[in-house]
mmCIF file with all atom_site columns, C-alpha atoms in Angstrom:
data_model
loop_
_atom_site.group_PDB
_atom_site.id
_atom_site.type_symbol
_atom_site.label_atom_id
_atom_site.label_alt_id
_atom_site.label_comp_id
_atom_site.label_asym_id
_atom_site.label_entity_id
_atom_site.label_seq_id
_atom_site.pdbx_PDB_ins_code
_atom_site.Cartn_x
_atom_site.Cartn_y
_atom_site.Cartn_z
_atom_site.occupancy
_atom_site.B_iso_or_equiv
_atom_site.pdbx_formal_charge
_atom_site.auth_seq_id
_atom_site.auth_comp_id
_atom_site.auth_asym_id
_atom_site.auth_atom_id
_atom_site.pdbx_PDB_model_num
ATOM 1   C CA . VAL A 1 1   ? 22.571  -4.597  -2.034  1.00 0.00 ? 1   VAL A CA 1
ATOM 2   C CA . ALA A 1 2   ? 19.563  -6.555  -2.743  1.00 0.00 ? 2   ALA A CA 1
ATOM 3   C CA . VAL A 1 3   ? 18.708  -8.789  0.330   1.00 0.00 ? 3   VAL A CA 1
ATOM 4   C CA . GLN A 1 4   ? 16.068  -11.484 0.932   1.00 0.00 ? 4   GLN A CA 1
ATOM 5   C CA . HIS A 1 5   ? 13.140  -10.304 2.459   1.00 0.00 ? 5   HIS A CA 1
ATOM 6   C CA . HIS A 1 6   ? 13.198  -12.730 5.289   1.00 0.00 ? 6   HIS A CA 1
ATOM 7   C CA . HIS A 1 7   ? 16.668  -12.629 6.180   1.00 0.00 ? 7   HIS A CA 1
ATOM 8   C CA . ALA A 1 8   ? 17.142  -8.875  5.670   1.00 0.00 ? 8   ALA A CA 1
ATOM 9   C CA . HIS A 1 9   ? 14.691  -9.671  9.370   1.00 0.00 ? 9   HIS A CA 1
ATOM 10  C CA . ILE A 1 10  ? 16.922  -11.825 10.804  1.00 0.00 ? 10  ILE A CA 1
ATOM 11  C CA . ALA A 1 11  ? 19.736  -9.633  9.836   1.00 0.00 ? 11  ALA A CA 1
ATOM 12  C CA . SER A 1 12  ? 18.046  -6.314  11.256  1.00 0.00 ? 12  SER A CA 1
ATOM 13  C CA . CYS A 1 13  ? 17.724  -7.795  14.764  1.00 0.00 ? 13  CYS A CA 1
ATOM 14  C CA . MET A 1 14  ? 21.345  -9.223  14.525  1.00 0.00 ? 14  MET A CA 1
ATOM 15  C CA . ALA A 1 15  ? 22.690  -5.541  13.830  1.00 0.00 ? 15  ALA A CA 1
ATOM 16  C CA . GLU A 1 16  ? 19.979  -4.225  16.534  1.00 0.00 ? 16  GLU A CA 1
ATOM 17  C CA . ASN A 1 17  ? 21.666  -6.416  18.936  1.00 0.00 ? 17  ASN A CA 1
ATOM 18  C CA . GLY A 1 18  ? 25.238  -6.631  18.201  1.00 0.00 ? 18  GLY A CA 1
ATOM 19  C CA . LEU A 1 19  ? 25.212  -10.703 17.382  1.00 0.00 ? 19  LEU A CA 1
ATOM 20  C CA . VAL A 1 20  ? 27.914  -11.788 14.721  1.00 0.00 ? 20  VAL A CA 1
ATOM 21  C CA . GLY A 1 21  ? 27.753  -15.297 12.903  1.00 0.00 ? 21  GLY A CA 1
ATOM 22  C CA . ALA A 1 22  ? 25.149  -17.995 12.429  1.00 0.00 ? 22  ALA A CA 1
ATOM 23  C CA . VAL A 1 23  ? 21.840  -17.480 14.562  1.00 0.00 ? 23  VAL A CA 1
ATOM 24  C CA . ILE A 1 24  ? 18.736  -19.856 14.800  1.00 0.00 ? 24  ILE A CA 1
ATOM 25  C CA . GLY A 1 25  ? 15.886  -16.941 13.402  1.00 0.00 ? 25  GLY A CA 1
ATOM 26  C CA . ILE A 1 26  ? 12.067  -16.986 13.054  1.00 0.00 ? 26  ILE A CA 1
ATOM 27  C CA . ALA A 1 27  ? 10.343  -14.400 10.850  1.00 0.00 ? 27  ALA A CA 1
ATOM 28  C CA . MET A 1 28  ? 7.482   -14.272 10.936  1.00 0.00 ? 28  MET A CA 1
ATOM 29  C CA . ASP A 1 29  ? 5.758   -11.712 8.853   1.00 0.00 ? 29  ASP A CA 1
ATOM 30  C CA . GLY A 1 30  ? 2.999   -10.656 6.139   1.00 0.00 ? 30  GLY A CA 1
ATOM 31  C CA . THR A 1 31  ? 4.075   -11.695 2.976   1.00 0.00 ? 31  THR A CA 1
ATOM 32  C CA . GLY A 1 32  ? 6.882   -11.577 1.226   1.00 0.00 ? 32  GLY A CA 1
ATOM 33  C CA . TYR A 1 33  ? 8.477   -13.846 -1.849  1.00 0.00 ? 33  TYR A CA 1
ATOM 34  C CA . GLY A 1 34  ? 11.247  -16.464 -0.701  1.00 0.00 ? 34  GLY A CA 1
ATOM 35  C CA . SER A 1 35  ? 13.947  -18.011 -3.047  1.00 0.00 ? 35  SER A CA 1
ATOM 36  C CA . ASP A 1 36  ? 12.197  -20.768 -3.817  1.00 0.00 ? 36  ASP A CA 1
ATOM 37  C CA . GLY A 1 37  ? 9.662   -18.685 -5.586  1.00 0.00 ? 37  GLY A CA 1
ATOM 38  C CA . GLN A 1 38  ? 6.890   -18.941 -2.816  1.00 0.00 ? 38  GLN A CA 1
ATOM 39  C CA . VAL A 1 39  ? 5.212   -16.287 -0.964  1.00 0.00 ? 39  VAL A CA 1
ATOM 40  C CA . TRP A 1 40  ? 6.507   -16.669 2.514   1.00 0.00 ? 40  TRP A CA 1
ATOM 41  C CA . GLY A 1 41  ? 5.728   -15.662 6.123   1.00 0.00 ? 41  GLY A CA 1
ATOM 42  C CA . GLY A 1 42  ? 6.324   -17.974 8.129   1.00 0.00 ? 42  GLY A CA 1
ATOM 43  C CA . GLU A 1 43  ? 9.972   -19.085 8.598   1.00 0.00 ? 43  GLU A CA 1
ATOM 44  C CA . PHE A 1 44  ? 12.600  -20.762 10.347  1.00 0.00 ? 44  PHE A CA 1
ATOM 45  C CA . LEU A 1 45  ? 16.234  -19.900 8.914   1.00 0.00 ? 45  LEU A CA 1
ATOM 46  C CA . VAL A 1 46  ? 19.981  -19.839 10.408  1.00 0.00 ? 46  VAL A CA 1
ATOM 47  C CA . ALA A 1 47  ? 21.230  -17.550 9.151   1.00 0.00 ? 47  ALA A CA 1
ATOM 48  C CA . ASP A 1 48  ? 24.105  -14.833 9.683   1.00 0.00 ? 48  ASP A CA 1
ATOM 49  C CA . GLU A 1 49  ? 25.221  -11.985 8.418   1.00 0.00 ? 49  GLU A CA 1
ATOM 50  C CA . SER A 1 50  ? 26.112  -12.215 4.634   1.00 0.00 ? 50  SER A CA 1
ATOM 51  C CA . ASP A 1 51  ? 23.828  -15.349 4.147   1.00 0.00 ? 51  ASP A CA 1
ATOM 52  C CA . PHE A 1 52  ? 20.809  -18.249 5.235   1.00 0.00 ? 52  PHE A CA 1
ATOM 53  C CA . SER A 1 53  ? 19.254  -21.770 5.005   1.00 0.00 ? 53  SER A CA 1
ATOM 54  C CA . ARG A 1 54  ? 15.930  -22.418 5.597   1.00 0.00 ? 54  ARG A CA 1
ATOM 55  C CA . ARG A 1 55  ? 15.208  -25.355 8.013   1.00 0.00 ? 55  ARG A CA 1
ATOM 56  C CA . GLY A 1 56  ? 11.154  -25.433 8.820   1.00 0.00 ? 56  GLY A CA 1
ATOM 57  C CA . HIS A 1 57  ? 8.219   -23.308 8.203   1.00 0.00 ? 57  HIS A CA 1
ATOM 58  C CA . LEU A 1 58  ? 4.624   -22.994 8.339   1.00 0.00 ? 58  LEU A CA 1
ATOM 59  C CA . ARG A 1 59  ? 2.585   -25.522 5.869   1.00 0.00 ? 59  ARG A CA 1
ATOM 60  C CA . TYR A 1 60  ? 1.241   -24.045 2.879   1.00 0.00 ? 60  TYR A CA 1
ATOM 61  C CA . VAL A 1 61  ? -2.150  -22.454 2.258   1.00 0.00 ? 61  VAL A CA 1
ATOM 62  C CA . PRO A 1 62  ? -3.875  -21.523 -0.941  1.00 0.00 ? 62  PRO A CA 1
ATOM 63  C CA . LEU A 1 63  ? -4.137  -17.555 -1.115  1.00 0.00 ? 63  LEU A CA 1
ATOM 64  C CA . PRO A 1 64  ? -7.196  -17.100 -3.369  1.00 0.00 ? 64  PRO A CA 1
ATOM 65  C CA . GLY A 1 65  ? -7.250  -13.713 -4.960  1.00 0.00 ? 65  GLY A CA 1
ATOM 66  C CA . GLY A 1 66  ? -3.523  -13.337 -4.519  1.00 0.00 ? 66  GLY A CA 1
ATOM 67  C CA . GLU A 1 67  ? -3.387  -9.717  -2.769  1.00 0.00 ? 67  GLU A CA 1
ATOM 68  C CA . ARG A 1 68  ? -7.405  -9.471  -2.856  1.00 0.00 ? 68  ARG A CA 1
ATOM 69  C CA . ALA A 1 69  ? -7.065  -11.866 0.049   1.00 0.00 ? 69  ALA A CA 1
ATOM 70  C CA . VAL A 1 70  ? -4.671  -9.365  1.770   1.00 0.00 ? 70  VAL A CA 1
ATOM 71  C CA . ARG A 1 71  ? -7.419  -7.069  1.979   1.00 0.00 ? 71  ARG A CA 1
ATOM 72  C CA . GLU A 1 72  ? -10.735 -9.354  2.374   1.00 0.00 ? 72  GLU A CA 1
ATOM 73  C CA . PRO A 1 73  ? -9.470  -11.679 5.035   1.00 0.00 ? 73  PRO A CA 1
ATOM 74  C CA . TRP A 1 74  ? -12.695 -13.984 4.835   1.00 0.00 ? 74  TRP A CA 1
ATOM 75  C CA . ARG A 1 75  ? -10.952 -15.203 1.660   1.00 0.00 ? 75  ARG A CA 1
ATOM 76  C CA . MET A 1 76  ? -8.344  -16.957 3.616   1.00 0.00 ? 76  MET A CA 1
ATOM 77  C CA . ALA A 1 77  ? -10.418 -18.242 6.735   1.00 0.00 ? 77  ALA A CA 1
ATOM 78  C CA . ALA A 1 78  ? -12.067 -19.923 3.587   1.00 0.00 ? 78  ALA A CA 1
ATOM 79  C CA . SER A 1 79  ? -8.777  -21.340 2.077   1.00 0.00 ? 79  SER A CA 1
ATOM 80  C CA . LEU A 1 80  ? -7.486  -22.007 6.017   1.00 0.00 ? 80  LEU A CA 1
ATOM 81  C CA . LEU A 1 81  ? -11.093 -24.481 6.053   1.00 0.00 ? 81  LEU A CA 1
ATOM 82  C CA . ARG A 1 82  ? -11.175 -25.967 2.464   1.00 0.00 ? 82  ARG A CA 1
ATOM 83  C CA . ASP A 1 83  ? -7.415  -26.935 3.831   1.00 0.00 ? 83  ASP A CA 1
ATOM 84  C CA . ALA A 1 84  ? -8.203  -28.305 7.124   1.00 0.00 ? 84  ALA A CA 1
ATOM 85  C CA . PHE A 1 85  ? -11.832 -30.250 6.011   1.00 0.00 ? 85  PHE A CA 1
ATOM 86  C CA . GLY A 1 86  ? -11.367 -30.384 2.615   1.00 0.00 ? 86  GLY A CA 1
ATOM 87  C CA . GLY A 1 87  ? -15.005 -31.307 0.940   1.00 0.00 ? 87  GLY A CA 1
ATOM 88  C CA . GLU A 1 88  ? -16.713 -30.494 4.715   1.00 0.00 ? 88  GLU A CA 1
ATOM 89  C CA . TRP A 1 89  ? -15.320 -27.353 4.779   1.00 0.00 ? 89  TRP A CA 1
ATOM 90  C CA . THR A 1 90  ? -18.689 -24.923 2.976   1.00 0.00 ? 90  THR A CA 1
ATOM 91  C CA . GLU A 1 91  ? -20.658 -27.110 5.766   1.00 0.00 ? 91  GLU A CA 1
ATOM 92  C CA . ALA A 1 92  ? -17.945 -25.521 8.235   1.00 0.00 ? 92  ALA A CA 1
ATOM 93  C CA . ALA A 1 93  ? -18.051 -21.829 6.664   1.00 0.00 ? 93  ALA A CA 1
ATOM 94  C CA . GLY A 1 94  ? -22.266 -21.739 6.640   1.00 0.00 ? 94  GLY A CA 1
ATOM 95  C CA . ARG A 1 95  ? -21.739 -23.079 10.711  1.00 0.00 ? 95  ARG A CA 1
ATOM 96  C CA . LEU A 1 96  ? -20.415 -19.581 10.734  1.00 0.00 ? 96  LEU A CA 1
ATOM 97  C CA . ASN A 1 97  ? -21.878 -17.560 8.335   1.00 0.00 ? 97  ASN A CA 1
ATOM 98  C CA . LEU A 1 98  ? -18.931 -16.715 6.848   1.00 0.00 ? 98  LEU A CA 1
ATOM 99  C CA . GLY A 1 99  ? -18.515 -13.837 4.223   1.00 0.00 ? 99  GLY A CA 1
ATOM 100 C CA . PRO A 1 100 ? -17.609 -10.587 2.974   1.00 0.00 ? 100 PRO A CA 1
ATOM 101 C CA . ASP A 1 101 ? -19.404 -9.019  5.270   1.00 0.00 ? 101 ASP A CA 1
ATOM 102 C CA . GLN A 1 102 ? -19.565 -8.664  8.813   1.00 0.00 ? 102 GLN A CA 1
ATOM 103 C CA . ALA A 1 103 ? -21.845 -11.686 9.672   1.00 0.00 ? 103 ALA A CA 1
ATOM 104 C CA . PRO A 1 104 ? -22.563 -12.398 13.501  1.00 0.00 ? 104 PRO A CA 1
ATOM 105 C CA . VAL A 1 105 ? -20.655 -16.178 14.763  1.00 0.00 ? 105 VAL A CA 1
ATOM 106 C CA . PRO A 1 106 ? -21.503 -18.882 14.848  1.00 0.00 ? 106 PRO A CA 1
ATOM 107 C CA . GLY A 1 107 ? -24.398 -19.493 12.374  1.00 0.00 ? 107 GLY A CA 1
ATOM 108 C CA . GLY A 1 108 ? -25.805 -22.612 11.607  1.00 0.00 ? 108 GLY A CA 1
ATOM 109 C CA . GLY A 1 109 ? -26.928 -21.895 7.672   1.00 0.00 ? 109 GLY A CA 1
ATOM 110 C CA . GLU A 1 110 ? -25.982 -22.473 4.167   1.00 0.00 ? 110 GLU A CA 1
ATOM 111 C CA . ALA A 1 111 ? -22.598 -21.618 2.241   1.00 0.00 ? 111 ALA A CA 1
ATOM 112 C CA . SER A 1 112 ? -22.589 -18.266 1.233   1.00 0.00 ? 112 SER A CA 1
ATOM 113 C CA . GLU A 1 113 ? -22.626 -17.274 -2.440  1.00 0.00 ? 113 GLU A CA 1
ATOM 114 C CA . ALA A 1 114 ? -18.913 -15.793 -1.909  1.00 0.00 ? 114 ALA A CA 1
ATOM 115 C CA . CYS A 1 115 ? -18.046 -18.922 -0.481  1.00 0.00 ? 115 CYS A CA 1
ATOM 116 C CA . LEU A 1 116 ? -19.295 -21.090 -3.086  1.00 0.00 ? 116 LEU A CA 1
ATOM 117 C CA . ARG A 1 117 ? -18.098 -19.200 -5.713  1.00 0.00 ? 117 ARG A CA 1
ATOM 118 C CA . LEU A 1 118 ? -14.675 -19.313 -4.307  1.00 0.00 ? 118 LEU A CA 1
ATOM 119 C CA . GLU A 1 119 ? -14.820 -23.181 -3.815  1.00 0.00 ? 119 GLU A CA 1
ATOM 120 C CA . GLN A 1 120 ? -15.047 -23.097 -7.670  1.00 0.00 ? 120 GLN A CA 1
ATOM 121 C CA . ALA A 1 121 ? -12.597 -21.002 -7.826  1.00 0.00 ? 121 ALA A CA 1
ATOM 122 C CA . MET A 1 122 ? -10.395 -22.648 -5.834  1.00 0.00 ? 122 MET A CA 1
ATOM 123 C CA . GLY A 1 123 ? -11.307 -26.651 -7.095  1.00 0.00 ? 123 GLY A CA 1
ATOM 124 C CA . GLY A 1 124 ? -10.931 -25.685 -10.637 1.00 0.00 ? 124 GLY A CA 1
ATOM 125 C CA . ARG A 1 125 ? -7.976  -24.885 -12.840 1.00 0.00 ? 125 ARG A CA 1
ATOM 126 C CA . ILE A 1 126 ? -7.347  -21.037 -11.542 1.00 0.00 ? 126 ILE A CA 1
ATOM 127 C CA . PRO A 1 127 ? -3.890  -21.067 -10.822 1.00 0.00 ? 127 PRO A CA 1
ATOM 128 C CA . THR A 1 128 ? -3.579  -19.866 -6.930  1.00 0.00 ? 128 THR A CA 1
ATOM 129 C CA . PRO A 1 129 ? -0.617  -18.954 -5.196  1.00 0.00 ? 129 PRO A CA 1
ATOM 130 C CA . GLU A 1 130 ? 0.670   -20.621 -2.125  1.00 0.00 ? 130 GLU A CA 1
ATOM 131 C CA . THR A 1 131 ? 1.776   -18.667 1.138   1.00 0.00 ? 131 THR A CA 1
ATOM 132 C CA . SER A 1 132 ? 3.527   -19.905 4.464   1.00 0.00 ? 132 SER A CA 1
ATOM 133 C CA . SER A 1 133 ? 2.475   -16.421 5.895   1.00 0.00 ? 133 SER A CA 1
ATOM 134 C CA . LEU A 1 134 ? 1.585   -16.288 9.739   1.00 0.00 ? 134 LEU A CA 1
ATOM 135 C CA . GLY A 1 135 ? 0.254   -13.049 9.117   1.00 0.00 ? 135 GLY A CA 1
ATOM 136 C CA . ARG A 1 136 ? -2.215  -14.471 6.388   1.00 0.00 ? 136 ARG A CA 1
ATOM 137 C CA . ILE A 1 137 ? -3.416  -17.622 9.336   1.00 0.00 ? 137 ILE A CA 1
ATOM 138 C CA . PHE A 1 138 ? -4.164  -14.472 11.426  1.00 0.00 ? 138 PHE A CA 1
ATOM 139 C CA . ASP A 1 139 ? -6.092  -12.609 9.158   1.00 0.00 ? 139 ASP A CA 1
ATOM 140 C CA . GLY A 1 140 ? -8.049  -16.072 8.591   1.00 0.00 ? 140 GLY A CA 1
ATOM 141 C CA . VAL A 1 141 ? -8.779  -16.371 11.856  1.00 0.00 ? 141 VAL A CA 1
ATOM 142 C CA . ALA A 1 142 ? -9.720  -12.823 12.815  1.00 0.00 ? 142 ALA A CA 1
ATOM 143 C CA . ALA A 1 143 ? -12.653 -13.957 9.783   1.00 0.00 ? 143 ALA A CA 1
ATOM 144 C CA . LEU A 1 144 ? -13.654 -17.179 11.662  1.00 0.00 ? 144 LEU A CA 1
ATOM 145 C CA . VAL A 1 145 ? -13.958 -15.538 14.754  1.00 0.00 ? 145 VAL A CA 1
ATOM 146 C CA . GLY A 1 146 ? -16.046 -12.527 13.322  1.00 0.00 ? 146 GLY A CA 1
ATOM 147 C CA . LEU A 1 147 ? -13.301 -9.961  14.364  1.00 0.00 ? 147 LEU A CA 1
ATOM 148 C CA . ARG A 1 148 ? -12.381 -8.658  10.794  1.00 0.00 ? 148 ARG A CA 1
ATOM 149 C CA . ARG A 1 149 ? -13.395 -9.759  7.602   1.00 0.00 ? 149 ARG A CA 1
ATOM 150 C CA . ARG A 1 150 ? -12.321 -6.675  5.364   1.00 0.00 ? 150 ARG A CA 1
ATOM 151 C CA . VAL A 1 151 ? -9.836  -4.740  5.576   1.00 0.00 ? 151 VAL A CA 1
ATOM 152 C CA . SER A 1 152 ? -8.659  -0.876  5.037   1.00 0.00 ? 152 SER A CA 1
ATOM 153 C CA . PHE A 1 153 ? -4.746  -2.076  5.371   1.00 0.00 ? 153 PHE A CA 1
ATOM 154 C CA . GLU A 1 154 ? -2.737  -4.781  5.906   1.00 0.00 ? 154 GLU A CA 1
ATOM 155 C CA . GLY A 1 155 ? -2.454  -6.835  9.285   1.00 0.00 ? 155 GLY A CA 1
ATOM 156 C CA . GLN A 1 156 ? -5.276  -4.245  10.306  1.00 0.00 ? 156 GLN A CA 1
ATOM 157 C CA . ALA A 1 157 ? -7.406  -7.874  11.351  1.00 0.00 ? 157 ALA A CA 1
ATOM 158 C CA . ALA A 1 158 ? -4.002  -9.733  13.127  1.00 0.00 ? 158 ALA A CA 1
ATOM 159 C CA . MET A 1 159 ? -3.799  -6.677  14.975  1.00 0.00 ? 159 MET A CA 1
ATOM 160 C CA . GLU A 1 160 ? -7.566  -6.728  16.096  1.00 0.00 ? 160 GLU A CA 1
ATOM 161 C CA . LEU A 1 161 ? -6.929  -10.124 17.028  1.00 0.00 ? 161 LEU A CA 1
ATOM 162 C CA . GLU A 1 162 ? -3.701  -9.539  19.361  1.00 0.00 ? 162 GLU A CA 1
ATOM 163 C CA . PHE A 1 163 ? -5.972  -7.350  20.628  1.00 0.00 ? 163 PHE A CA 1
ATOM 164 C CA . ALA A 1 164 ? -9.076  -9.359  21.508  1.00 0.00 ? 164 ALA A CA 1
ATOM 165 C CA . ALA A 1 165 ? -6.592  -12.152 22.810  1.00 0.00 ? 165 ALA A CA 1
ATOM 166 C CA . HIS A 1 166 ? -4.663  -9.740  24.687  1.00 0.00 ? 166 HIS A CA 1
ATOM 167 C CA . GLY A 1 167 ? -4.565  -9.979  29.060  1.00 0.00 ? 167 GLY A CA 1
ATOM 168 C CA . ASP A 1 168 ? -6.140  -13.370 28.951  1.00 0.00 ? 168 ASP A CA 1
ATOM 169 C CA . ALA A 1 169 ? -4.987  -15.435 31.925  1.00 0.00 ? 169 ALA A CA 1
ATOM 170 C CA . THR A 1 170 ? -5.140  -18.770 29.995  1.00 0.00 ? 170 THR A CA 1
ATOM 171 C CA . LYS A 1 171 ? -2.865  -21.259 29.958  1.00 0.00 ? 171 LYS A CA 1
ATOM 172 C CA . GLU A 1 172 ? -3.957  -23.520 26.995  1.00 0.00 ? 172 GLU A CA 1
ATOM 173 C CA . SER A 1 173 ? -2.765  -23.996 24.044  1.00 0.00 ? 173 SER A CA 1
ATOM 174 C CA . TYR A 1 174 ? -4.249  -25.235 20.290  1.00 0.00 ? 174 TYR A CA 1
ATOM 175 C CA . PRO A 1 175 ? -2.529  -28.360 19.176  1.00 0.00 ? 175 PRO A CA 1
ATOM 176 C CA . PHE A 1 176 ? -0.609  -28.332 15.903  1.00 0.00 ? 176 PHE A CA 1
ATOM 177 C CA . GLU A 1 177 ? 1.895   -31.084 14.366  1.00 0.00 ? 177 GLU A CA 1
ATOM 178 C CA . LEU A 1 178 ? 5.457   -30.970 13.174  1.00 0.00 ? 178 LEU A CA 1
ATOM 179 C CA . GLN A 1 179 ? 5.731   -32.976 9.569   1.00 0.00 ? 179 GLN A CA 1
ATOM 180 C CA . THR A 1 180 ? 9.237   -33.825 7.935   1.00 0.00 ? 180 THR A CA 1
ATOM 181 C CA . PRO A 1 181 ? 9.114   -33.441 4.029   1.00 0.00 ? 181 PRO A CA 1
ATOM 182 C CA . GLY A 1 182 ? 9.003   -36.572 2.493   1.00 0.00 ? 182 GLY A CA 1
ATOM 183 C CA . GLY A 1 183 ? 5.230   -36.985 1.470   1.00 0.00 ? 183 GLY A CA 1
ATOM 184 C CA . MET A 1 184 ? 4.221   -34.032 3.098   1.00 0.00 ? 184 MET A CA 1
ATOM 185 C CA . LYS A 1 185 ? 1.723   -31.689 1.332   1.00 0.00 ? 185 LYS A CA 1
ATOM 186 C CA . GLY A 1 186 ? 2.879   -28.358 1.206   1.00 0.00 ? 186 GLY A CA 1
ATOM 187 C CA . ALA A 1 187 ? 6.276   -29.143 2.293   1.00 0.00 ? 187 ALA A CA 1
ATOM 188 C CA . SER A 1 188 ? 9.319   -28.157 0.538   1.00 0.00 ? 188 SER A CA 1
ATOM 189 C CA . THR A 1 189 ? 12.329  -28.100 3.339   1.00 0.00 ? 189 THR A CA 1
ATOM 190 C CA . GLY A 1 190 ? 13.035  -28.613 7.017   1.00 0.00 ? 190 GLY A CA 1
ATOM 191 C CA . LEU A 1 191 ? 10.324  -29.586 9.522   1.00 0.00 ? 191 LEU A CA 1
ATOM 192 C CA . VAL A 1 192 ? 6.888   -28.121 8.671   1.00 0.00 ? 192 VAL A CA 1
ATOM 193 C CA . VAL A 1 193 ? 4.912   -26.570 11.150  1.00 0.00 ? 193 VAL A CA 1
ATOM 194 C CA . ASP A 1 194 ? 1.127   -28.045 10.451  1.00 0.00 ? 194 ASP A CA 1
ATOM 195 C CA . TRP A 1 195 ? -2.074  -25.725 12.125  1.00 0.00 ? 195 TRP A CA 1
ATOM 196 C CA . ALA A 1 196 ? -4.798  -27.798 10.600  1.00 0.00 ? 196 ALA A CA 1
ATOM 197 C CA . PRO A 1 197 ? -4.977  -29.262 14.076  1.00 0.00 ? 197 PRO A CA 1
ATOM 198 C CA . MET A 1 198 ? -5.103  -25.443 15.602  1.00 0.00 ? 198 MET A CA 1
ATOM 199 C CA . LEU A 1 199 ? -8.119  -24.958 12.994  1.00 0.00 ? 199 LEU A CA 1
ATOM 200 C CA . ARG A 1 200 ? -10.124 -27.797 13.690  1.00 0.00 ? 200 ARG A CA 1
ATOM 201 C CA . ALA A 1 201 ? -10.070 -27.353 17.534  1.00 0.00 ? 201 ALA A CA 1
ATOM 202 C CA . ILE A 1 202 ? -10.903 -23.466 16.901  1.00 0.00 ? 202 ILE A CA 1
ATOM 203 C CA . LEU A 1 203 ? -14.351 -24.611 14.695  1.00 0.00 ? 203 LEU A CA 1
ATOM 204 C CA . LYS A 1 204 ? -14.530 -26.891 17.846  1.00 0.00 ? 204 LYS A CA 1
ATOM 205 C CA . ASP A 1 205 ? -14.724 -24.170 20.082  1.00 0.00 ? 205 ASP A CA 1
ATOM 206 C CA . LEU A 1 206 ? -16.663 -22.072 17.885  1.00 0.00 ? 206 LEU A CA 1
ATOM 207 C CA . THR A 1 207 ? -19.801 -24.133 16.597  1.00 0.00 ? 207 THR A CA 1
ATOM 208 C CA . GLU A 1 208 ? -19.918 -26.200 20.227  1.00 0.00 ? 208 GLU A CA 1
#
């Protein structure tokens, strides 16, 4: 029986907890195809055992290189920076020594050749899939803070980011915005969680 990837996450939790009828389900994972043909991974669903409707999601961001972005989180970091900072992203990447290697953070140099090549690809006409995945955002942030820029298995960077944050007693949180679909870049249905304010705040913490 074919079941949509993220609906299956919610349905399995319903079965495990003996729930019947409609529920609000939050499916946050790596990457899986959505019913609109996009790559999902940060979804808010209203679902029951047999059907669902999507009521919100994280804002889409390009997945540069497709599957390569899963194995090389520095690519996701570059994509997040480019989306959040526009044409100034390579300057930010230079300050973080962002590239394929495990460079120290922060740096203060020029953007790496790898980032400049990636800019040419993302700014050109090469088709690039987009994703709403929270896992890929975790990957990108892990690369930004210098934890992991290449991985040997999917989710490694996100796991290391979680481990680094474990036990932190801070009560503070990074900002985000809720947007409605009308006129919103990367929106499709329902509310859209815009993570760009978070990225800007993280970069500020890293470089000031």
